[in-house]
Amino acid sequence: SFINVICLSIGMTVAILIGLWMYDEISFNKNFDNYDRIAQVIQNVSNNGEVQTWWQVPYPLANELRTHYGSDFKHIVMAVNWGTDHKITIANSNSNSTDNKILKSNGGFFEKEMPEMFTLDMLQGSRNALKDPSSILISASASKAFFGDENPVGKVLKIDEYQPVKIAGVYKDFLHNSTLAKLDFIASWDFWYHANNDLKDMTDPWRPNFITLFAQINDNANFSNVSAKIKDAKLNKVNEQLQKKKPALFLEPMSKWHLYSEFKDGVNTGGAIKYVKMFGVIGLFVLLLACINFIN
């Protein structure tokens, strides 16, 4: 009896753990209020005889979509250098001291509508803080790491080698099963843009693809129809050489970012969903085997 009960318990435990992991994967990003309206603008490009899918786009595309397709979008947000570590320098409160605190934190530069699109849960300050390019928002865990129990609002810090910025708000940490998990700070796109003179002096800004472009469609729109409308928005702007690559834009819904992120020849071929299905089969097999063993 002891052996039978232990074997059944182990089988049920394994099945439950696999089930919890599967739920965590399937519920990825569902904590966002606008989950079913948010997408990323990506492109298929013909390159070297094959169709490649690129997740970055040129930065003028954001204004192009706002100007000519604005009726289909509620928010359009550019992001750059996000999801990577940055050097954060925090000046010592003693003005006569040069002993500054230097940390590494994950963050990025976003346009001002980002907090509204991703419905930041603000603990201090306002979602509209990024309208001031010299302001920055930090997460609750970053606030604890940077300043302990002190109120961080109004304090100044420096990102990488850029000019210092002022903390204007603190937001609740994103969930671990989120694309924005561990995002310690959200800085202004305008701040980053004006700090990079090479970008402003670029002769052909439609050429480089380095921007992540998020979009929230209006309530009366759907991803398929909007994708069809914006398909040639980049093609109509690039030079003749780049037109030969036939760039075709489309919207990739947030529901597919995590589990359906793989493409081949411009067609979605799945992604991490195959592991979810595989472990689901394994969990059922283990549970079935444990039940049969217990009954026998």
C-alpha positions as a Markdown table, in Angstrom:
| # | Residue | x | y | z |
|---|---|---|---|---|
| 1 | Ser | 0.0 | 0.0 | 0.0 |
| 2 | Phe | 2.8 | 2.4 | 0.9 |
| 3 | Ile | 4.6 | 1.8 | -2.5 |
| 4 | Asn | 1.3 | 2.2 | -4.4 |
| 5 | Val | 0.3 | 5.4 | -2.7 |
| 6 | Ile | 3.8 | 6.9 | -3.1 |
| 7 | Cys | 4.0 | 6.1 | -6.8 |
| 8 | Leu | 0.5 | 7.6 | -7.4 |
| 9 | Ser | 1.5 | 10.7 | -5.4 |
| 10 | Ile | 4.7 | 11.2 | -7.4 |
| 11 | Gly | 2.8 | 10.8 | -10.6 |
| 12 | Met | 0.1 | 13.3 | -9.6 |
| 13 | Thr | 2.8 | 15.7 | -8.4 |
| 14 | Val | 4.7 | 15.6 | -11.7 |
| 15 | Ala | 1.4 | 16.1 | -13.6 |
| 16 | Ile | 0.4 | 19.0 | -11.4 |
| 17 | Leu | 3.8 | 20.7 | -11.8 |
| 18 | Ile | 3.7 | 20.3 | -15.5 |
| 19 | Gly | 0.2 | 21.6 | -15.6 |
| 20 | Leu | 1.2 | 24.7 | -13.6 |
| 21 | Trp | 4.1 | 25.4 | -15.9 |
| 22 | Met | 1.8 | 25.0 | -19.0 |
| 23 | Tyr | -0.7 | 27.5 | -17.5 |
| 24 | Asp | 2.2 | 29.9 | -16.8 |
| 25 | Glu | 3.2 | 29.7 | -20.5 |
| 26 | Ile | -0.3 | 29.9 | -21.9 |
| 27 | Ser | -1.2 | 32.9 | -19.7 |
| 28 | Phe | 1.9 | 34.8 | -20.9 |
| 29 | Asn | 1.2 | 38.6 | -21.2 |
| 30 | Lys | -2.5 | 38.1 | -20.3 |
| 31 | Asn | -2.1 | 40.4 | -17.3 |
| 32 | Phe | -2.2 | 43.4 | -19.6 |
| 33 | Asp | -5.6 | 45.1 | -19.9 |
| 34 | Asn | -5.2 | 45.7 | -23.6 |
| 35 | Tyr | -3.8 | 42.2 | -24.3 |
| 36 | Asp | -6.2 | 41.4 | -27.2 |
| 37 | Arg | -5.6 | 44.8 | -28.9 |
| 38 | Ile | -1.7 | 45.1 | -28.7 |
| 39 | Ala | 0.6 | 44.0 | -31.5 |
| 40 | Gln | 4.1 | 44.5 | -32.8 |
| 41 | Val | 4.7 | 45.8 | -36.3 |
| 42 | Ile | 7.1 | 43.4 | -38.0 |
| 43 | Gln | 8.1 | 42.8 | -41.6 |
| 44 | Asn | 8.8 | 40.1 | -44.2 |
| 45 | Val | 11.7 | 40.9 | -46.4 |
| 46 | Ser | 13.0 | 39.0 | -49.5 |
| 47 | Asn | 16.7 | 38.6 | -48.9 |
| 48 | Asn | 19.2 | 36.3 | -50.7 |
| 49 | Gly | 16.5 | 34.2 | -52.3 |
| 50 | Glu | 14.4 | 33.7 | -49.1 |
| 51 | Val | 11.8 | 35.5 | -47.1 |
| 52 | Gln | 13.1 | 36.6 | -43.8 |
| 53 | Thr | 11.0 | 38.0 | -40.9 |
| 54 | Trp | 12.5 | 41.0 | -39.1 |
| 55 | Trp | 11.1 | 42.1 | -35.7 |
| 56 | Gln | 12.7 | 45.6 | -36.1 |
| 57 | Val | 11.6 | 48.4 | -38.4 |
| 58 | Pro | 12.9 | 51.9 | -39.4 |
| 59 | Tyr | 12.0 | 54.7 | -37.0 |
| 60 | Pro | 10.1 | 57.0 | -39.5 |
| 61 | Leu | 7.5 | 54.2 | -39.8 |
| 62 | Ala | 5.9 | 55.3 | -36.6 |
| 63 | Asn | 4.9 | 58.7 | -37.9 |
| 64 | Glu | 3.9 | 57.2 | -41.2 |
| 65 | Leu | 1.4 | 55.0 | -39.5 |
| 66 | Arg | 0.1 | 57.8 | -37.3 |
| 67 | Thr | -0.3 | 60.2 | -40.3 |
| 68 | His | -1.9 | 57.8 | -42.9 |
| 69 | Tyr | -3.4 | 55.0 | -40.8 |
| 70 | Gly | -4.2 | 56.8 | -37.6 |
| 71 | Ser | -7.9 | 55.9 | -37.6 |
| 72 | Asp | -7.0 | 52.2 | -37.1 |
| 73 | Phe | -4.7 | 52.8 | -34.1 |
| 74 | Lys | -5.2 | 54.0 | -30.6 |
| 75 | His | -1.5 | 54.1 | -29.6 |
| 76 | Ile | 1.7 | 53.7 | -31.5 |
| 77 | Val | 4.9 | 53.4 | -29.4 |
| 78 | Met | 8.6 | 53.2 | -30.5 |
| 79 | Ala | 11.1 | 51.5 | -28.3 |
| 80 | Val | 14.9 | 51.3 | -28.5 |
| 81 | Asn | 17.6 | 49.7 | -26.4 |
| 82 | Trp | 15.0 | 47.9 | -24.2 |
| 83 | Gly | 15.3 | 44.6 | -22.5 |
| 84 | Thr | 19.1 | 45.0 | -22.0 |
| 85 | Asp | 21.3 | 46.1 | -19.2 |
| 86 | His | 22.3 | 49.7 | -18.7 |
| 87 | Lys | 24.7 | 51.4 | -16.3 |
| 88 | Ile | 22.8 | 53.4 | -13.7 |
| 89 | Thr | 24.8 | 56.0 | -11.8 |
| 90 | Ile | 23.2 | 57.4 | -8.6 |
| 91 | Ala | 24.8 | 60.5 | -7.1 |
| 92 | Asn | 25.5 | 60.4 | -3.4 |
| 93 | Ser | 23.1 | 62.5 | -1.3 |
| 94 | Asn | 26.1 | 64.4 | 0.1 |
| 95 | Ser | 26.9 | 67.0 | -2.6 |
| 96 | Asn | 30.5 | 67.1 | -1.5 |
| 97 | Ser | 31.0 | 63.4 | -2.0 |
| 98 | Thr | 32.1 | 61.7 | -5.2 |
| 99 | Asp | 31.2 | 58.2 | -4.0 |
| 100 | Asn | 28.4 | 57.5 | -6.5 |
| 101 | Lys | 26.5 | 54.2 | -6.6 |
| 102 | Ile | 26.8 | 52.4 | -10.0 |
| 103 | Leu | 24.4 | 49.5 | -10.8 |
| 104 | Lys | 23.3 | 47.6 | -13.8 |
| 105 | Ser | 19.6 | 47.6 | -14.6 |
| 106 | Asn | 17.4 | 46.4 | -17.3 |
| 107 | Gly | 15.4 | 49.1 | -19.1 |
| 108 | Gly | 14.8 | 51.0 | -22.2 |
| 109 | Phe | 13.6 | 54.1 | -24.0 |
| 110 | Phe | 10.0 | 54.3 | -25.0 |
| 111 | Glu | 7.6 | 56.9 | -26.4 |
| 112 | Lys | 5.3 | 58.7 | -24.0 |
| 113 | Glu | 2.2 | 56.6 | -24.7 |
| 114 | Met | 3.9 | 53.4 | -23.5 |
| 115 | Pro | 2.7 | 53.5 | -19.9 |
| 116 | Glu | -0.9 | 54.0 | -21.1 |
| 117 | Met | -0.7 | 51.2 | -23.7 |
| 118 | Phe | 0.7 | 48.7 | -21.2 |
| 119 | Thr | -1.5 | 50.0 | -18.4 |
| 120 | Leu | 1.3 | 50.6 | -15.8 |
| 121 | Asp | 0.1 | 50.1 | -12.3 |
| 122 | Met | 1.6 | 53.3 | -10.8 |
| 123 | Leu | 2.5 | 53.3 | -7.1 |
| 124 | Gln | 3.8 | 56.9 | -7.2 |
| 125 | Gly | 3.6 | 59.6 | -9.8 |
| 126 | Ser | 1.6 | 59.6 | -13.0 |
| 127 | Arg | 1.6 | 57.6 | -16.2 |
| 128 | Asn | 2.0 | 60.8 | -18.1 |
| 129 | Ala | 5.4 | 61.5 | -16.7 |
| 130 | Leu | 7.2 | 60.6 | -20.0 |
| 131 | Lys | 5.8 | 63.7 | -21.6 |
| 132 | Asp | 8.7 | 65.4 | -20.0 |
| 133 | Pro | 11.8 | 63.9 | -21.8 |
| 134 | Ser | 14.0 | 64.5 | -18.8 |
| 135 | Ser | 11.8 | 62.3 | -16.6 |
| 136 | Ile | 12.1 | 58.6 | -16.0 |
| 137 | Leu | 9.8 | 55.9 | -14.4 |
| 138 | Ile | 11.3 | 53.1 | -12.3 |
| 139 | Ser | 9.9 | 49.8 | -10.9 |
| 140 | Ala | 9.2 | 49.2 | -7.3 |
| 141 | Ser | 12.1 | 46.7 | -7.1 |
| 142 | Ala | 14.5 | 49.1 | -8.7 |
| 143 | Ser | 13.4 | 51.8 | -6.3 |
| 144 | Lys | 14.2 | 49.4 | -3.4 |
| 145 | Ala | 17.6 | 48.6 | -4.9 |
| 146 | Phe | 18.5 | 52.2 | -5.7 |
| 147 | Phe | 17.3 | 54.0 | -2.6 |
| 148 | Gly | 16.1 | 51.5 | 0.0 |
| 149 | Asp | 13.1 | 52.8 | 1.8 |
| 150 | Glu | 13.5 | 56.4 | 0.7 |
| 151 | Asn | 11.0 | 58.1 | -1.5 |
| 152 | Pro | 12.7 | 58.1 | -5.0 |
| 153 | Val | 10.4 | 60.7 | -6.7 |
| 154 | Gly | 12.4 | 63.8 | -7.5 |
| 155 | Lys | 15.8 | 62.1 | -7.2 |
| 156 | Val | 18.3 | 62.2 | -10.0 |
| 157 | Leu | 20.1 | 59.4 | -11.7 |
| 158 | Lys | 22.2 | 58.9 | -14.9 |
| 159 | Ile | 21.6 | 56.2 | -17.6 |
| 160 | Asp | 24.8 | 55.1 | -19.3 |
| 161 | Glu | 26.7 | 58.2 | -20.5 |
| 162 | Tyr | 23.6 | 60.4 | -21.1 |
| 163 | Gln | 22.6 | 63.5 | -19.2 |
| 164 | Pro | 21.0 | 63.0 | -15.8 |
| 165 | Val | 17.2 | 62.4 | -15.6 |
| 166 | Lys | 14.7 | 62.9 | -12.8 |
| 167 | Ile | 12.6 | 60.1 | -11.3 |
| 168 | Ala | 8.9 | 61.1 | -11.8 |
| 169 | Gly | 7.2 | 57.9 | -10.7 |
| 170 | Val | 7.3 | 54.3 | -9.5 |
| 171 | Tyr | 5.4 | 51.5 | -11.1 |
| 172 | Lys | 4.5 | 48.0 | -9.8 |
| 173 | Asp | 6.9 | 45.3 | -11.2 |
| 174 | Phe | 5.6 | 43.5 | -14.3 |
| 175 | Leu | 4.8 | 39.8 | -13.8 |
| 176 | His | 7.5 | 37.2 | -14.5 |
| 177 | Asn | 5.5 | 35.7 | -17.4 |
| 178 | Ser | 5.5 | 39.0 | -19.3 |
| 179 | Thr | 7.5 | 40.3 | -22.2 |
| 180 | Leu | 8.3 | 43.3 | -20.0 |
| 181 | Ala | 9.4 | 41.3 | -17.0 |
| 182 | Lys | 12.4 | 42.7 | -15.1 |
| 183 | Leu | 12.1 | 46.1 | -16.8 |
| 184 | Asp | 13.6 | 48.2 | -14.1 |
| 185 | Phe | 13.2 | 51.6 | -15.7 |
| 186 | Ile | 11.3 | 53.3 | -18.6 |
| 187 | Ala | 13.0 | 56.3 | -20.0 |
| 188 | Ser | 11.8 | 58.7 | -22.8 |
| 189 | Trp | 12.3 | 58.1 | -26.5 |
| 190 | Asp | 12.6 | 61.8 | -27.1 |
| 191 | Phe | 15.4 | 62.0 | -24.5 |
| 192 | Trp | 17.3 | 59.2 | -26.4 |
| 193 | Tyr | 16.6 | 60.7 | -29.8 |
| 194 | His | 17.8 | 64.2 | -29.0 |
| 195 | Ala | 21.0 | 62.7 | -27.4 |
| 196 | Asn | 21.9 | 60.9 | -30.6 |
| 197 | Asn | 23.0 | 63.5 | -33.2 |
| 198 | Asp | 24.0 | 60.8 | -35.7 |
| 199 | Leu | 20.4 | 59.6 | -35.8 |
| 200 | Lys | 19.0 | 63.1 | -36.6 |
| 201 | Asp | 21.6 | 63.7 | -39.3 |
| 202 | Met | 20.9 | 60.4 | -41.0 |
| 203 | Thr | 20.6 | 60.8 | -44.8 |
| 204 | Asp | 18.3 | 57.8 | -45.3 |
| 205 | Pro | 16.4 | 57.1 | -42.1 |
| 206 | Trp | 14.2 | 54.5 | -43.8 |
| 207 | Arg | 17.2 | 52.2 | -44.3 |
| 208 | Pro | 18.3 | 51.0 | -40.9 |
| 209 | Asn | 15.9 | 48.7 | -39.0 |
| 210 | Phe | 16.6 | 49.1 | -35.2 |
| 211 | Ile | 13.3 | 50.1 | -33.7 |
| 212 | Thr | 10.7 | 47.9 | -31.9 |
| 213 | Leu | 7.3 | 49.3 | -32.9 |
| 214 | Phe | 4.3 | 48.5 | -30.7 |
| 215 | Ala | 0.8 | 49.3 | -31.7 |
| 216 | Gln | -2.6 | 49.2 | -30.1 |
| 217 | Ile | -5.5 | 48.9 | -32.6 |
| 218 | Asn | -8.8 | 50.6 | -32.1 |
| 219 | Asp | -11.8 | 48.7 | -30.7 |
| 220 | Asn | -13.5 | 48.6 | -34.1 |
| 221 | Ala | -10.4 | 47.3 | -35.9 |
| 222 | Asn | -8.9 | 43.8 | -36.2 |
| 223 | Phe | -5.4 | 42.7 | -36.8 |
| 224 | Ser | -5.9 | 41.1 | -40.2 |
| 225 | Asn | -7.6 | 44.1 | -41.8 |
| 226 | Val | -5.1 | 46.6 | -40.4 |
| 227 | Ser | -2.2 | 44.3 | -41.5 |
| 228 | Ala | -3.6 | 44.4 | -45.0 |
| 229 | Lys | -3.8 | 48.2 | -45.0 |
| 230 | Ile | -0.3 | 48.9 | -43.8 |
| 231 | Lys | 1.4 | 46.1 | -45.8 |
| 232 | Asp | 3.1 | 48.5 | -48.2 |
| 233 | Ala | 3.7 | 51.5 | -45.9 |
| 234 | Lys | 7.4 | 50.9 | -45.9 |
| 235 | Leu | 7.7 | 49.8 | -49.5 |
| 236 | Asn | 6.3 | 53.1 | -50.7 |
| 237 | Lys | 9.0 | 55.1 | -48.8 |
| 238 | Val | 12.3 | 53.2 | -49.3 |
| 239 | Asn | 14.7 | 53.7 | -52.2 |
| 240 | Glu | 14.6 | 51.6 | -55.4 |
| 241 | Gln | 17.4 | 49.3 | -54.1 |
| 242 | Leu | 15.4 | 48.4 | -50.9 |
| 243 | Gln | 12.2 | 48.1 | -52.9 |
| 244 | Lys | 13.6 | 45.0 | -54.5 |
| 245 | Lys | 13.6 | 43.4 | -51.1 |
| 246 | Lys | 9.7 | 43.8 | -51.1 |
| 247 | Pro | 9.3 | 44.7 | -47.4 |
| 248 | Ala | 5.8 | 43.7 | -46.3 |
| 249 | Leu | 4.5 | 44.9 | -42.9 |
| 250 | Phe | 2.0 | 43.1 | -40.7 |
| 251 | Leu | 0.9 | 43.0 | -37.1 |
| 252 | Glu | 1.9 | 40.2 | -34.8 |
| 253 | Pro | -0.6 | 40.1 | -31.9 |
| 254 | Met | 0.7 | 40.0 | -28.3 |
| 255 | Ser | -1.0 | 36.6 | -27.9 |
| 256 | Lys | 1.7 | 35.1 | -30.3 |
| 257 | Trp | 4.8 | 36.9 | -29.1 |
| 258 | His | 5.9 | 34.2 | -26.7 |
| 259 | Leu | 4.6 | 30.9 | -28.0 |
| 260 | Tyr | 4.5 | 31.5 | -31.8 |
| 261 | Ser | 7.7 | 33.5 | -32.4 |
| 262 | Glu | 9.3 | 31.4 | -35.2 |
| 263 | Phe | 8.9 | 32.1 | -38.9 |
| 264 | Lys | 10.1 | 30.4 | -42.0 |
| 265 | Asp | 9.8 | 31.9 | -45.5 |
| 266 | Gly | 7.5 | 34.5 | -44.0 |
| 267 | Val | 5.1 | 32.0 | -42.5 |
| 268 | Asn | 4.6 | 31.4 | -38.8 |
| 269 | Thr | 5.9 | 27.9 | -37.9 |
| 270 | Gly | 5.1 | 28.0 | -34.2 |
| 271 | Gly | 7.8 | 28.3 | -31.5 |
| 272 | Ala | 7.7 | 27.5 | -27.8 |
| 273 | Ile | 4.2 | 26.1 | -28.2 |
| 274 | Lys | 5.7 | 22.8 | -29.3 |
| 275 | Tyr | 7.3 | 22.4 | -25.8 |
| 276 | Val | 4.0 | 23.2 | -24.1 |
| 277 | Lys | 2.3 | 20.4 | -26.2 |
| 278 | Met | 5.2 | 18.0 | -25.6 |
| 279 | Phe | 5.2 | 18.4 | -21.8 |
| 280 | Gly | 1.4 | 18.2 | -21.8 |
| 281 | Val | 1.6 | 14.8 | -23.4 |
| 282 | Ile | 4.4 | 13.7 | -21.0 |
| 283 | Gly | 2.3 | 14.9 | -18.0 |
| 284 | Leu | -0.8 | 12.9 | -19.2 |
| 285 | Phe | 1.4 | 9.8 | -19.8 |
| 286 | Val | 3.0 | 10.0 | -16.3 |
| 287 | Leu | -0.4 | 10.4 | -14.7 |
| 288 | Leu | -1.9 | 7.6 | -16.7 |
| 289 | Leu | 1.0 | 5.3 | -15.9 |
| 290 | Ala | 0.7 | 6.1 | -12.2 |
| 291 | Cys | -3.0 | 5.4 | -12.2 |
| 292 | Ile | -2.6 | 2.1 | -14.0 |
| 293 | Asn | 0.2 | 1.0 | -11.6 |
| 294 | Phe | -2.0 | 2.0 | -8.6 |
| 295 | Ile | -5.0 | 0.0 | -9.9 |
| 296 | Asn | -2.9 | -3.0 | -10.7 |
